[in-house]
Coordinates of C-alpha atoms in Angstrom, one line a residue:
Chain A
M1043 CA 123.0 248.5 193.3
R1044 CA 121.7 244.9 193.5
D1045 CA 120.0 243.3 190.5
I1046 CA 116.8 241.3 190.9
D1047 CA 115.5 239.6 187.8
C1048 CA 111.9 239.8 186.8
K1049 CA 111.7 236.0 186.3
K1050 CA 112.5 235.5 190.0
I1051 CA 109.7 238.0 190.9
T1052 CA 107.2 236.2 188.7
E1053 CA 108.1 232.8 190.2
T1054 CA 107.9 234.1 193.7
I1055 CA 104.5 235.7 193.3
S1056 CA 103.2 232.5 191.7
S1057 CA 104.3 230.3 194.5
L1058 CA 103.3 232.7 197.3
F1059 CA 99.7 232.9 196.1
Q1060 CA 99.4 229.1 195.7
E1061 CA 100.8 228.5 199.2
A1062 CA 98.8 231.2 200.8
C1063 CA 95.5 229.7 199.5
L1064 CA 96.3 226.3 200.9
R1065 CA 97.7 227.0 204.3
L1066 CA 96.8 229.5 207.0
P1067 CA 99.6 231.3 208.9
E1068 CA 100.4 229.6 212.3
D1069 CA 99.3 232.6 214.3
V1070 CA 95.9 232.6 212.6
L1071 CA 95.4 228.9 213.4
E1072 CA 96.5 229.5 217.0
A1073 CA 94.1 232.4 217.4
I1074 CA 91.2 230.3 216.0
T1075 CA 92.1 227.4 218.3
Q1076 CA 92.1 229.7 221.3
A1077 CA 88.7 231.1 220.3
R1078 CA 87.4 227.6 220.0
D1079 CA 88.5 226.7 223.5
K1080 CA 86.9 229.9 225.0
E1081 CA 83.7 229.8 223.1
E1082 CA 80.5 229.3 225.1
S1083 CA 78.1 228.7 222.2
P1084 CA 77.8 225.1 221.0
A1085 CA 77.0 226.2 217.5
A1086 CA 80.0 228.5 217.4
R1087 CA 82.3 225.8 218.8
D1088 CA 81.1 223.4 216.1
A1089 CA 81.7 226.1 213.4
L1090 CA 85.2 226.7 214.7
D1091 CA 85.9 223.0 214.7
K1092 CA 84.8 222.8 211.1
I1093 CA 87.0 225.8 210.2
L1094 CA 90.0 224.1 211.8
E1095 CA 89.2 220.8 210.0
N1096 CA 88.8 222.7 206.8
S1097 CA 92.4 224.0 207.1
E1098 CA 93.7 220.4 207.6
I1099 CA 91.9 219.2 204.5
A1100 CA 93.1 222.1 202.5
S1101 CA 96.7 221.5 203.1
S1102 CA 96.7 217.7 203.0
E1103 CA 94.5 217.4 199.9
M1104 CA 95.6 220.6 198.0
I1105 CA 92.1 222.0 197.9
P1106 CA 92.1 225.8 198.5
L1107 CA 90.9 226.9 202.0
C1108 CA 88.2 229.0 200.5
Q1109 CA 86.7 229.0 197.0
D1110 CA 87.1 232.8 197.0
T1111 CA 90.8 232.9 196.4
G1112 CA 90.5 236.6 196.2
I1113 CA 91.5 239.7 194.4
A1114 CA 95.3 239.5 194.2
V1115 CA 96.7 242.2 196.5
V1116 CA 100.5 242.6 196.4
M1117 CA 102.4 244.8 198.7
L1118 CA 106.0 245.6 197.9
E1119 CA 108.7 247.1 200.0
L1120 CA 111.3 248.0 197.4
G1121 CA 114.8 248.8 198.5
Q1122 CA 116.1 251.9 196.8
E1123 CA 119.4 250.1 196.0
V1124 CA 117.5 247.5 194.0
H1125 CA 117.8 247.4 190.2
I1126 CA 115.0 245.4 188.6
T1127 CA 116.3 243.7 185.4
G1128 CA 114.8 241.6 182.6
G1129 CA 111.5 243.4 182.2
D1130 CA 108.8 245.5 183.8
L1131 CA 108.2 245.0 187.5
Y1132 CA 104.4 245.2 187.4
R1133 CA 104.1 243.1 184.3
A1134 CA 106.3 240.5 186.1
I1135 CA 103.9 240.6 189.1
N1136 CA 100.8 240.1 186.9
E1137 CA 102.5 237.3 185.1
G1138 CA 103.1 235.7 188.5
V1139 CA 99.4 236.1 189.4
S1140 CA 98.3 234.6 186.1
R1141 CA 100.6 231.6 186.5
G1142 CA 99.9 231.1 190.2
Y1143 CA 96.1 231.1 189.8
S1144 CA 96.3 228.8 186.8
D1145 CA 98.9 226.3 188.2
G1146 CA 97.4 226.4 191.7
Y1147 CA 93.8 225.7 190.5
L1148 CA 92.7 229.0 192.1
R1149 CA 89.5 230.8 191.2
K1150 CA 89.7 233.6 188.7
S1151 CA 87.4 236.2 190.1
M1152 CA 88.3 239.4 188.3
V1153 CA 85.9 241.0 185.8
N1154 CA 86.5 243.9 183.3
Q1155 CA 84.1 246.7 182.9
P1156 CA 82.9 246.4 186.5
F1157 CA 79.7 248.5 186.1
S1158 CA 78.6 247.0 182.8
A1159 CA 79.7 243.9 180.9
R1160 CA 81.6 242.3 183.8
V1161 CA 83.7 240.0 181.6
N1162 CA 86.1 237.7 183.5
T1163 CA 89.7 238.5 182.7
G1164 CA 90.4 234.8 182.8
D1165 CA 93.6 234.8 184.9
N1166 CA 92.7 236.8 188.0
T1167 CA 94.8 239.8 186.8
P1168 CA 95.3 242.6 187.3
A1169 CA 96.7 242.5 190.8
V1170 CA 96.2 245.5 193.1
I1171 CA 99.8 246.5 193.8
H1172 CA 101.0 248.9 196.5
T1173 CA 104.7 249.9 196.4
E1174 CA 106.7 251.5 199.1
I1175 CA 110.3 252.6 198.5
V1176 CA 112.5 251.8 201.5
S1177 CA 116.2 251.9 202.2
G1178 CA 118.4 248.9 201.5
D1179 CA 118.9 246.4 198.6
K1180 CA 116.1 243.9 199.2
L1181 CA 112.6 243.5 197.8
K1182 CA 110.0 242.3 200.3
I1183 CA 106.9 240.9 198.6
T1184 CA 103.7 240.3 200.6
V1185 CA 100.7 238.6 198.9
M1186 CA 97.2 238.8 200.2
P1187 CA 94.4 237.0 198.3
K1188 CA 91.6 239.1 199.6
G1189 CA 88.1 237.7 199.5
A1190 CA 85.2 239.9 198.6
G1191 CA 82.9 238.8 201.4
S1192 CA 85.0 240.7 203.9
E1193 CA 86.3 243.4 201.5
N1194 CA 82.7 244.4 200.6
M1195 CA 82.2 245.3 204.3
T1196 CA 84.9 248.0 204.2
R1197 CA 83.9 251.4 205.7
L1198 CA 85.4 254.8 205.6
G1199 CA 84.4 257.6 208.0
M1200 CA 85.7 261.1 207.6
L1201 CA 85.0 262.0 211.2
S1202 CA 85.1 265.5 212.7
P1203 CA 88.0 266.1 215.2
A1204 CA 85.4 266.8 217.9
Q1205 CA 84.2 263.1 217.7
G1206 CA 87.6 262.0 218.9
R1207 CA 88.5 258.7 220.5
Q1208 CA 84.9 257.8 221.3
G1209 CA 83.8 258.6 217.8
V1210 CA 86.4 256.2 216.4
I1211 CA 85.2 253.4 218.7
D1212 CA 81.6 253.9 217.8
F1213 CA 82.3 254.0 214.1
V1214 CA 84.3 250.8 214.1
V1215 CA 81.8 248.9 216.3
K1216 CA 79.0 250.0 214.1
A1217 CA 80.9 248.9 211.0
V1218 CA 81.4 245.4 212.4
D1219 CA 77.8 245.2 213.7
E1220 CA 76.3 246.1 210.4
A1221 CA 78.6 243.6 208.6
G1222 CA 77.1 240.9 210.8
S1223 CA 77.8 237.4 209.4
N1224 CA 78.7 238.6 205.9
P1225 CA 82.5 239.0 206.3
C1226 CA 82.9 235.4 207.7
P1227 CA 83.6 236.0 211.4
P1228 CA 85.6 235.7 213.5
V1229 CA 87.3 238.6 211.7
I1230 CA 90.4 240.5 212.2
I1231 CA 89.6 244.3 212.2
G1232 CA 92.1 246.5 210.4
I1233 CA 91.7 250.1 211.4
G1234 CA 93.5 253.0 209.8
I1235 CA 93.3 256.4 211.5
G1236 CA 94.6 259.7 210.1
G1237 CA 96.0 260.9 206.8
T1238 CA 93.7 261.3 203.9
S1239 CA 90.9 259.0 202.9
E1240 CA 93.1 256.6 200.8
K1241 CA 95.9 256.7 203.3
A1242 CA 93.5 255.6 206.1
L1243 CA 92.2 252.8 203.9
L1244 CA 95.7 251.6 203.1
L1245 CA 96.7 251.7 206.7
A1246 CA 93.7 249.6 207.6
K1247 CA 94.6 247.0 205.0
K1248 CA 98.3 246.9 206.2
A1249 CA 97.1 246.5 209.8
L1250 CA 95.6 243.1 208.8
L1251 CA 99.1 241.8 208.0
R1252 CA 100.3 242.1 211.6
K1253 CA 100.6 238.9 213.6
V1254 CA 97.1 238.2 215.0
G1255 CA 96.6 240.0 218.3
Q1256 CA 100.1 241.5 218.4
P1257 CA 99.4 244.9 220.1
S1258 CA 100.4 248.2 218.5
P1259 CA 103.7 249.4 219.8
D1260 CA 102.0 252.7 220.6
K1261 CA 100.4 252.5 224.1
E1262 CA 97.4 254.6 223.3
S1263 CA 96.7 252.7 220.2
S1264 CA 97.0 249.3 221.9
E1265 CA 94.6 250.4 224.6
L1266 CA 92.1 251.5 221.9
E1267 CA 92.6 248.1 220.2
Q1268 CA 91.6 246.3 223.4
E1269 CA 88.6 248.5 224.0
I1270 CA 87.3 248.1 220.5
L1271 CA 87.9 244.3 220.6
K1272 CA 85.9 244.0 223.8
R1273 CA 83.0 246.1 222.4
V1274 CA 83.0 244.1 219.2
N1275 CA 82.9 240.8 221.0
N1276 CA 80.0 242.0 223.0
L1277 CA 78.0 242.3 219.8
G1278 CA 77.2 238.5 220.0
I1279 CA 77.5 237.9 216.2
G1280 CA 80.0 235.1 216.9
P1281 CA 81.8 232.7 214.6
V1282 CA 80.2 232.5 211.2
G1283 CA 77.4 234.6 212.6
Y1284 CA 75.5 231.9 214.5
G1285 CA 75.9 233.8 217.8
G1286 CA 78.8 233.6 220.2
R1287 CA 81.6 235.3 222.0
T1288 CA 84.2 235.6 219.3
T1289 CA 83.1 238.0 216.6
A1290 CA 86.7 239.2 216.1
L1291 CA 90.0 237.6 216.8
A1292 CA 91.8 240.9 217.1
A1293 CA 91.7 244.7 216.3
H1294 CA 94.8 246.2 214.8
I1295 CA 95.3 249.9 214.6
E1296 CA 97.7 251.9 212.4
T1297 CA 97.8 255.6 212.6
F1298 CA 99.2 258.6 210.6
P1299 CA 99.0 262.3 211.5
A1300 CA 95.8 264.0 210.4
H1301 CA 94.9 267.5 209.0
I1302 CA 93.7 270.0 211.7
A1303 CA 90.2 269.7 210.2
G1304 CA 90.0 265.9 209.9
L1305 CA 89.8 262.5 211.6
P1306 CA 89.6 259.9 208.9
V1307 CA 88.9 256.3 210.1
A1308 CA 88.9 253.3 207.8
V1309 CA 87.8 249.8 208.7
N1310 CA 89.0 246.9 206.5
L1311 CA 87.8 243.5 207.7
Q1312 CA 89.7 240.2 207.2
C1313 CA 87.7 237.0 207.3
H1314 CA 88.9 234.0 209.4
S1315 CA 90.6 232.6 206.3
A1316 CA 93.3 235.2 206.9
R1317 CA 95.6 234.3 204.1
H1318 CA 98.8 236.1 203.4
K1319 CA 102.4 235.2 202.8
E1320 CA 105.6 237.0 202.3
A1321 CA 109.1 236.6 200.9
V1322 CA 112.2 238.7 200.8
L1323 CA 114.4 238.7 197.6
Chain B
M1410 CA 70.7 216.3 216.8
V1411 CA 71.5 216.3 213.1
K1412 CA 68.7 215.7 210.6
R1413 CA 69.6 213.8 207.4
I1414 CA 67.6 215.2 204.5
K1415 CA 67.2 213.6 201.1
L1416 CA 66.8 216.1 198.2
P1417 CA 64.7 217.2 196.5
L1418 CA 63.0 218.7 199.6
T1419 CA 59.5 217.5 200.3
D1420 CA 56.8 219.7 201.8
E1421 CA 56.9 217.4 204.8
A1422 CA 60.6 217.9 205.3
I1423 CA 60.3 221.6 205.0
T1424 CA 57.5 221.7 207.6
G1425 CA 59.8 219.9 210.1
L1426 CA 62.7 222.3 209.7
K1427 CA 63.3 225.0 212.3
A1428 CA 65.9 227.8 212.4
G1429 CA 69.0 226.4 214.2
D1430 CA 68.5 222.8 213.2
K1431 CA 71.6 221.1 211.9
A1432 CA 71.2 219.0 208.8
L1433 CA 73.1 216.9 206.3
L1434 CA 71.8 217.2 202.7
T1435 CA 72.1 214.4 200.2
G1436 CA 71.0 214.6 196.6
V1437 CA 71.1 217.1 193.8
I1438 CA 71.6 220.8 194.2
Y1439 CA 72.1 223.6 191.6
V1440 CA 74.9 226.1 191.8
A1441 CA 74.2 229.7 190.8
R1442 CA 75.5 233.1 192.0
D1443 CA 75.4 236.7 191.0
A1444 CA 75.8 236.7 187.2
A1445 CA 73.7 233.5 186.7
H1446 CA 70.9 235.0 188.7
K1447 CA 71.0 238.1 186.7
R1448 CA 70.7 236.1 183.5
M1449 CA 67.9 233.8 184.9
L1450 CA 65.9 236.9 185.8
E1451 CA 66.5 238.4 182.3
A1452 CA 65.3 235.1 180.8
L1453 CA 62.1 235.2 182.9
E1454 CA 61.4 238.8 182.0
S1455 CA 61.7 238.1 178.3
G1456 CA 59.5 235.0 178.5
Q1457 CA 62.3 232.5 178.0
P1458 CA 62.6 229.3 179.9
L1459 CA 65.1 228.9 182.7
P1460 CA 68.2 226.8 182.0
F1461 CA 66.9 224.2 184.6
D1462 CA 63.5 223.6 186.2
V1463 CA 63.7 225.3 189.6
R1464 CA 60.5 223.8 190.9
G1465 CA 61.1 221.9 194.1
Q1466 CA 64.9 222.5 193.8
V1467 CA 67.7 223.9 196.0
I1468 CA 70.1 226.6 194.7
Y1469 CA 73.5 226.9 196.3
Y1470 CA 75.2 230.3 196.1
M1471 CA 78.7 229.4 195.2
G1472 CA 81.5 229.7 192.7
P1473 CA 84.0 226.9 192.9
T1474 CA 87.8 226.8 192.3
P1475 CA 88.7 224.6 189.4
A1476 CA 88.9 220.9 190.4
R1477 CA 92.3 219.1 190.2
S1478 CA 92.2 215.8 188.3
G1479 CA 90.7 213.1 190.5
Q1480 CA 88.6 215.6 192.4
A1481 CA 84.9 216.0 191.8
A1482 CA 85.1 219.7 192.7
G1483 CA 87.5 222.3 194.0
A1484 CA 86.9 224.5 197.0
A1485 CA 83.2 225.0 197.2
G1486 CA 82.1 227.1 200.2
P1487 CA 79.1 229.5 200.2
T1488 CA 79.1 233.1 199.1
T1489 CA 77.2 236.0 200.7
S1490 CA 73.5 235.4 200.0
G1491 CA 72.3 239.0 200.5
R1492 CA 73.5 239.9 197.0
M1493 CA 71.0 237.5 195.6
D1494 CA 68.1 239.0 197.6
V1495 CA 66.9 241.1 194.7
Y1496 CA 66.5 238.1 192.5
T1497 CA 65.2 235.5 195.0
P1498 CA 61.4 236.4 195.4
R1499 CA 60.9 235.8 191.6
L1500 CA 62.6 232.4 191.8
L1501 CA 60.5 231.5 194.8
D1502 CA 57.4 232.4 192.7
E1503 CA 58.7 229.9 190.1
G1504 CA 58.7 227.1 192.7
L1505 CA 62.2 227.2 194.2
K1506 CA 62.1 225.4 197.6
G1507 CA 65.5 225.9 199.1
M1508 CA 68.7 228.0 199.1
I1509 CA 72.1 227.5 200.6
G1510 CA 74.5 230.4 201.3
K1511 CA 75.9 232.5 204.1
G1512 CA 74.6 235.6 205.8
M1513 CA 71.3 237.2 206.5
R1514 CA 68.5 237.6 204.0
S1515 CA 66.4 240.7 203.5
P1516 CA 62.9 241.1 205.1
T1517 CA 61.4 240.8 201.6
V1518 CA 63.1 237.5 201.0
K1519 CA 62.1 236.2 204.4
D1520 CA 58.4 237.1 203.8
A1521 CA 58.5 235.4 200.4
M1522 CA 60.0 232.3 201.9
M1523 CA 57.2 232.1 204.4
K1524 CA 54.6 232.7 201.8
R1525 CA 56.1 230.2 199.3
R1526 CA 57.1 227.7 202.0
A1527 CA 60.8 227.6 201.3
V1528 CA 63.8 227.3 203.5
Y1529 CA 67.3 228.9 203.6
F1530 CA 70.2 226.9 204.8
A1531 CA 73.5 228.4 206.1
A1532 CA 76.7 226.7 205.2
I1533 CA 80.0 227.6 206.8
G1534 CA 81.7 230.5 205.0
G1535 CA 85.3 229.8 204.4
A1536 CA 85.0 226.0 204.7
G1537 CA 85.6 225.5 201.0
A1538 CA 87.8 222.4 201.3
L1539 CA 85.6 220.7 203.8
I1540 CA 82.5 221.2 201.7
S1541 CA 84.3 220.1 198.6
K1542 CA 84.7 216.6 200.1
T1543 CA 80.9 216.2 200.2
I1544 CA 80.5 216.8 196.5
K1545 CA 80.4 213.5 194.5
R1546 CA 79.7 214.8 191.0
S1547 CA 79.7 218.1 189.2
E1548 CA 78.1 218.8 185.9
M1549 CA 77.9 222.0 183.8
V1550 CA 74.3 223.1 183.2
A1551 CA 74.4 226.6 181.6
Y1552 CA 76.3 229.8 181.1
E1553 CA 79.7 228.0 180.9
E1554 CA 81.3 231.2 179.6
L1555 CA 80.8 232.7 183.1
G1556 CA 83.5 230.5 184.4
A1557 CA 83.2 230.3 188.2
E1558 CA 79.7 231.9 187.9
A1559 CA 78.3 229.2 185.6
I1560 CA 75.3 227.1 186.6
R1561 CA 76.3 223.7 187.8
K1562 CA 74.4 220.6 189.0
L1563 CA 76.0 218.9 192.0
E1564 CA 75.4 215.6 193.6
V1565 CA 76.2 216.0 197.3
A1566 CA 76.3 213.5 200.2
D1567 CA 76.0 214.7 203.8
F1568 CA 76.6 218.4 202.9
P1569 CA 76.6 220.1 206.4
V1570 CA 74.2 223.0 206.9
T1571 CA 72.2 224.8 209.5
V1572 CA 68.7 226.0 208.9
A1573 CA 68.9 229.8 208.9
N1574 CA 65.4 230.7 207.9
D1575 CA 62.4 228.4 208.3
I1576 CA 58.7 228.8 207.1
Y1577 CA 57.7 230.1 210.5
G1578 CA 59.8 233.2 210.5
G1579 CA 62.6 231.8 212.6
D1580 CA 66.0 233.3 212.0
L1581 CA 69.3 231.7 213.1
Y1582 CA 71.4 234.8 212.6
Q1583 CA 69.1 237.1 214.5
E1584 CA 68.4 234.7 217.3
G1585 CA 72.0 233.6 217.7
R1586 CA 73.2 237.2 217.9
A1587 CA 70.5 238.2 220.3
R1588 CA 71.4 235.3 222.7
Y1589 CA 75.0 236.4 223.1
R1590 CA 74.7 240.2 222.7
M1591 CA 75.9 242.2 225.6
E1592 CA 76.5 245.5 223.8
G1593 CA 74.2 248.2 225.1
K1594 CA 73.1 246.1 228.1

């Protein structure tokens, strides 16, 4: 067994959220730059230039990339040889979120009683935490400040097996088309196929964490990714929705076996401010 | 060409704006989003005055991050305007002349904008740091307990926007998409 202290987890969560909100991952910046160079529409090129300029200002002047610093999504890969000491794991994570959002001047966007009073919790807790138990003696922490503009455009389709591959393509393209300019394109399209409803949704979210445009290792899935990306970029929505060639930077598919009676498809969109950061303890 | 516009908007300025025009706004704007709109509409329904006089003004749909010391504002990009659609026609009836946000408006809002001669500007979603630099002053106006959702008064200089909906029925989002759409062709 290897001990990991809760204090260390709190500190790590706090600094990961602060850093994630100020600096885009290199692969995201590269994908946006490439889109800018390929874009035909002058309005779209101008918007992409401003998005790139925004990221420079954010990191140099310590102003968050986006005012929506998100709901705090935390993904854990917890080695089964790890022993958490000095407190409660989830409490340590929420303490890290509270501290990070306060120290980093990030926006507190969480409200209690969502369908009635909607009172702000004041520190952006609670985090949404997904834990996977894996082999080994490490703890991998991925933080993802997820903005609501893109999260609100999530779609779940419990397709019939007869709808097959074409049904999946049509469902995803329709989801992106209907979302239009709302999710802050160019987006990354996370697609989860298979399992149960919640499994498909979680796969879709995890797919967003892949390096932008890195194809699925499964050949059939990677071909489907390319086909969906092409169809989506024919929609013409374009960067920030002003019309153009780049509606999505990439489509990422994750799959899981399905029930004989089902074909769940989940679409989770990520805005161009594709913030996430990870650490291994 | 980029139009430089001084706020508050004049009827003459509004008449000259067309969907797709790029503009730089300078002057006073008011910040309000979901919860503030809900409260403003509740005030109107119960015969109470609004926390600020909306006549001739521009509302920016936004909820900022807290400012660090020495900064006038934190990140300050637009939020999705469609969520405010249910409240907007009533505010246009009260004399609101402009809105800034991101994303398409409903047909009802677009009709109301034409009828009331008001415009909707699109700002770049996700450009929170860039827009922050155009904010020179920020002042709390009402509903401070709502935190990021409180109503604020901002003084902006050269705030970059694009006209999304004009008084003639023009629509930047629809027209832009149609120009580049190849799906189904």
